[in-house]
C-alpha cells in the first residue's frame, strides 16, 4: 500500500546550503534529515540555487526531486551581471548564441521542448525579458 501524501512543497536553496527554518517547517518533515540529504546531493553544484520539490507523507517521511538551476541565474552568470534590467527595453548585457545553447542543453530535462533549438528559443525569451540580448539569434 502506498503512503498518503500530506503536502508537496516547491522550494529553492543554495547548493549544499539547506538549513532548518520556517520554509522547511511548513513542509512538516524531519528538517535535519532533509538538510543532510539535500546538502549531500548538491555538494557538486556549489554556488548555484537549486529548486527542489519535496513530497511530505503523513508518517513524516519525505521524498525530494532536484531540478536544474533557474534560467535567469544561468543567464546572469553567462552575461557577467549581478542584476537584470528592470525594464525589458533597456539592454543591460549580451550573451552569445553558444552560451544560450549551453544553458538550453543544461536546462533540457526541465523545459517543455522537444529539441535544443526550441529550448534555445525559450532561454532567449527569458533573456529578452531580463534585458539581456542574445547575439546571433535574431
Coordinates of C-alpha atoms in Angstrom, one line a residue:
X1 CA 0.0 0.0 0.0
X2 CA 1.3 3.4 -0.9
X3 CA 1.9 6.2 1.6
X4 CA -0.6 9.1 1.9
X5 CA 0.9 12.4 0.7
X6 CA 0.4 15.2 3.3
X7 CA 2.0 18.1 1.4
X8 CA 4.1 19.0 -1.7
X9 CA 6.4 22.0 -1.4
X10 CA 8.5 23.7 -4.1
X11 CA 11.5 25.5 -2.5
X12 CA 14.9 26.8 -3.6
X13 CA 18.1 26.5 -1.6
X14 CA 21.7 27.3 -2.3
X15 CA 23.6 24.1 -3.3
X16 CA 24.9 22.5 -0.2
X17 CA 23.4 25.2 2.0
X18 CA 20.0 24.0 3.1
X19 CA 19.3 24.8 6.8
X20 CA 16.3 24.1 9.0
X21 CA 14.0 27.1 9.0
X22 CA 10.4 28.3 8.5
X23 CA 10.2 27.2 4.9
X24 CA 11.0 23.7 5.8
X25 CA 8.9 23.8 9.0
X26 CA 5.8 24.3 6.9
X27 CA 6.5 21.1 5.0
X28 CA 6.2 19.0 8.2
X29 CA 9.3 16.8 7.6
X30 CA 12.3 15.9 9.6
X31 CA 14.4 19.0 8.8
X32 CA 17.9 17.9 9.8
X33 CA 17.4 14.6 7.9
X34 CA 16.3 16.6 4.8
X35 CA 19.1 19.1 5.1
X36 CA 21.8 16.4 5.3
X37 CA 20.3 14.5 2.3
X38 CA 19.9 17.7 0.2
X39 CA 23.4 19.1 1.0
X40 CA 25.0 15.7 0.2
X41 CA 23.1 15.5 -3.1
X42 CA 24.0 19.1 -4.2
X43 CA 27.6 19.5 -2.9
X44 CA 28.9 19.3 -6.5
X45 CA 26.8 22.2 -7.7
X46 CA 28.4 24.8 -5.4
X47 CA 27.3 28.4 -5.9
X48 CA 24.0 27.6 -7.7
X49 CA 20.4 27.9 -6.5
X50 CA 18.8 24.5 -6.6
X51 CA 15.0 24.2 -6.9
X52 CA 13.6 21.2 -5.1
X53 CA 10.2 19.6 -4.9
X54 CA 9.6 17.9 -1.6
X55 CA 6.8 15.4 -1.1
X56 CA 6.0 15.0 2.5
X57 CA 4.0 12.0 3.7
X58 CA 1.7 11.6 6.7
X59 CA 4.2 9.4 8.5
X60 CA 6.7 12.3 8.4
X61 CA 8.9 10.7 5.8
X62 CA 9.6 12.5 2.5
X63 CA 11.0 12.3 -1.0
X64 CA 12.6 15.1 -2.9
X65 CA 13.4 15.8 -6.6
X66 CA 16.1 18.2 -7.5
X67 CA 15.6 20.5 -10.5
X68 CA 18.1 22.4 -12.7
X69 CA 19.3 25.9 -11.7
X70 CA 16.8 28.6 -12.9
X71 CA 17.5 30.0 -16.3
X72 CA 17.6 33.6 -15.0
X73 CA 20.6 32.8 -12.7
X74 CA 22.4 31.0 -15.5
X75 CA 21.8 33.9 -17.9
X76 CA 23.1 36.4 -15.3
X77 CA 26.2 34.2 -14.7
X78 CA 26.9 33.9 -18.5
X79 CA 26.4 37.7 -19.0
X80 CA 28.5 38.5 -16.0
X81 CA 26.0 40.8 -14.4
X82 CA 24.7 40.8 -10.8
X83 CA 21.2 42.2 -11.6
X84 CA 19.0 42.0 -14.7
X85 CA 17.4 45.1 -16.2
X86 CA 14.1 46.2 -14.5
X87 CA 13.0 47.5 -17.9
X88 CA 12.8 45.0 -20.8
X89 CA 13.6 47.6 -23.4
X90 CA 16.9 48.6 -21.6
X91 CA 19.7 46.2 -22.7
X92 CA 22.0 45.5 -19.7
X93 CA 24.2 42.8 -21.2
X94 CA 24.6 40.4 -24.1
X95 CA 25.3 36.7 -24.3
X96 CA 26.3 34.7 -27.4
X97 CA 24.2 32.0 -29.2
X98 CA 26.7 29.5 -28.0
X99 CA 26.2 30.5 -24.4
X100 CA 22.4 30.3 -25.0
X101 CA 22.9 26.7 -26.4
X102 CA 24.9 25.7 -23.3
X103 CA 22.2 26.9 -21.0
X104 CA 19.5 25.3 -23.1
X105 CA 21.3 21.9 -23.1
X106 CA 21.7 22.1 -19.3
X107 CA 18.0 23.0 -18.8
X108 CA 16.6 20.5 -21.3
X109 CA 15.3 18.0 -18.6
X110 CA 13.1 20.7 -17.0
X111 CA 12.0 22.5 -20.2
X112 CA 8.9 21.7 -22.2
X113 CA 10.9 21.5 -25.5
X114 CA 11.4 18.6 -28.0
X115 CA 14.8 19.7 -29.2
X116 CA 17.7 22.1 -28.4
X117 CA 16.6 24.8 -30.8
X118 CA 13.2 25.0 -29.1
X119 CA 14.9 25.1 -25.7
X120 CA 17.2 27.9 -27.0
X121 CA 14.2 30.0 -28.0
X122 CA 12.8 29.6 -24.5
X123 CA 16.1 30.7 -23.0
X124 CA 16.4 33.6 -25.4
X125 CA 12.9 34.7 -24.4
X126 CA 13.8 34.6 -20.8
X127 CA 17.0 36.6 -21.6
X128 CA 15.0 39.2 -23.5
X129 CA 12.6 39.6 -20.6
X130 CA 15.7 40.3 -18.4
X131 CA 17.1 42.9 -20.7
X132 CA 19.9 40.6 -22.0
X133 CA 20.5 40.5 -25.7
X134 CA 21.3 37.1 -27.4
X135 CA 23.7 37.8 -30.2
X136 CA 23.2 35.6 -33.3
X137 CA 19.5 34.7 -32.6
X138 CA 17.5 37.5 -34.2

